[in-house]
Amino acid sequence: MNMLTFPDTYVEILPEVRDFLAGKHQLYIGGRWQSALSGATFETIDPSTGRLLAHIASAQAEDVDVAVRAARATFDSGAWHLKLTPSERGKLIWKLADLIEEHAPILAQLDALDNGKPVTKARNVDVPLSAEHFRYYAGWTTKIEGATIPVNTQGMFNYTLREPVGVCGLIVPWNYPLLMAAWKIAPALAAGNCIILKPAEQTPLSALYLARLFEEAGFPPGVFNVLTGFGETAGAALVAHPGINKVGFTGSVGVAKTILRNSADTLKRVSLELGGKSPNIIFADADLEQAVVGATWAIFGNNGQSCTAGSRLYIQRNIYDRVLTGMSDQAAKIRVGMGMQIDQPDLGPVVSQEQLETVMGFIEAGYNHGGKSVIGGKRVGGALAQGYFIEPTIFVDVQDHMKIAREEIFGPVVCAMPFDDADEVLRRANETPYGLAAGLWTRDLQTAHRFAAQMQAGTIWVNTWGDTDAASPFGGYKQSGHGREMGKEAIDLYTEVKSVWIKTG
Ligand code: NAI
Ligand code: MG
């Protein structure tokens, strides 16, 4: 029996969560739970305390092979995409959404423990958005259509069929564990695919719990499989396996490049949702009160561990000091604390020791290259010294070419830089290899539309930041990725189009 103890400042851990944590954490393959063939496991820990949460099965290449065979067998049997009607599939996906909602307090605690985020944020944001995502795609099962095409040959009927790609390997990160999985699973399911999910090694718990909900909903075995394990082993084996038709990935640019290389031999379909260094521009004519709060949360939301974090902040020179003072005041009020503590904080720790070191390394580079922090810049000690806590940090005296202004930090660190006019800031904003998101704050309609058209990013926010919706496409320009998730665009990622010619004359 796993005798887990938690700090007495924690909210009560739900009995279901305690039971789940104390149980065995195996791979979920073909509707059955099994240990890794090698018996290997890894530890997942609570980043708020650095303490062990659970031992998790660590899938190796041979386990990947078993899972791919199981998913392929289910796909080839047609148990999901052929033997059920579209409406029946939609109902099952909807039922899964209902179950996610029903189990929301449990899922929220699992993500809060595993990732460190405040449990109220997991409960109010991550989990309901995940359920909503499944509902949106439940509606798509009955709407995936082909077309009839007026071809230029007499006596010929041409039409298209839209078919599932087959078996999809979905590799997701740790920043929104359940939600990032939902973004990929829901459209893949709606399109009739079978799935192997590989959650991040830092946050495997909610994916394993989700497998239980698939079982409870009554999905045919083999439609949804979970392989926990490391990227370099389980993830890489999925990418290379000839039985996988498509890889959907969210994570770092470096790993995305490795995935493209490793998928070349089998010419897999690959979609990539990667990071960014998103420019957030505040013009002097903006509603400054709104802009100050918006820009603060654009970076510090989810502790900067968002692919869309507004990490390059451009402020028009004549309001630069005013905005910085406002943001420093806001940042000073942010309460950092343990994700599960009774007195809920605004921000938790970063996800791991590794991430802590990465972010602190960026902060150090910022100082070494001549930057100054107006607030933050240190690891948090005292009662939080065992966890991976970093103060919300605002850097000034930053030049565009500096490392902290160019590379994704993925932590609570923003670079504030002044600008003089619109042409200049547009050029500077676009001078980046990334293109995931960009935003601006202005009351001027022309500026808003001009920047919306000319900023090179997949998402533009005007007088707001961070909004997403299952119905609205999301993805990157340039090195921020390939393809668009969400909306009807995600159906394209998970279907093949077949053109059929029938001689009628
Ligand atoms: P990562 O890209 O290594 O991990 C993301 C997922 O890819 C995980 O499930 C991991 O196991 C898997 N993976 C790793 N190597 C793989 C390989 N060779 N083949 C197949 N799958 C593999 O990201 P990591 O190391 O957790 O974080 C590093 C940086 O990546 C962060 O500091 C941040 O800049 C960026 N990142 C961006 C995210 C986003 O939302 N776009 C999410 C997570 C990280
Ligand atoms: Mg990595």
Short mmCIF file of C-alpha atoms in Angstrom, two decimals, residues 292 296 323-333 374-375 394:
data_model
loop_
_atom_site.label_atom_id
_atom_site.label_comp_id
_atom_site.label_asym_id
_atom_site.label_seq_id
_atom_site.Cartn_x
_atom_site.Cartn_y
_atom_site.Cartn_z
CA VAL A 292 -2.08 46.45 -17.89
CA THR A 296 0.09 40.82 -16.85
CA VAL A 323 2.40 50.58 -17.97
CA LEU A 324 5.46 49.10 -16.26
CA THR A 325 4.48 50.59 -12.92
CA GLY A 326 0.97 49.24 -13.37
CA MET A 327 2.22 45.77 -14.28
CA SER A 328 4.71 45.68 -11.42
CA ASP A 329 1.88 46.56 -9.02
CA GLN A 330 -0.21 43.76 -10.48
CA ALA A 331 2.66 41.27 -10.36
CA ALA A 332 3.43 42.19 -6.73
CA LYS A 333 -0.12 41.16 -5.81
CA VAL A 374 11.86 45.49 -12.05
CA ILE A 375 10.16 42.73 -10.10
CA ILE A 394 9.50 41.50 -15.48
#
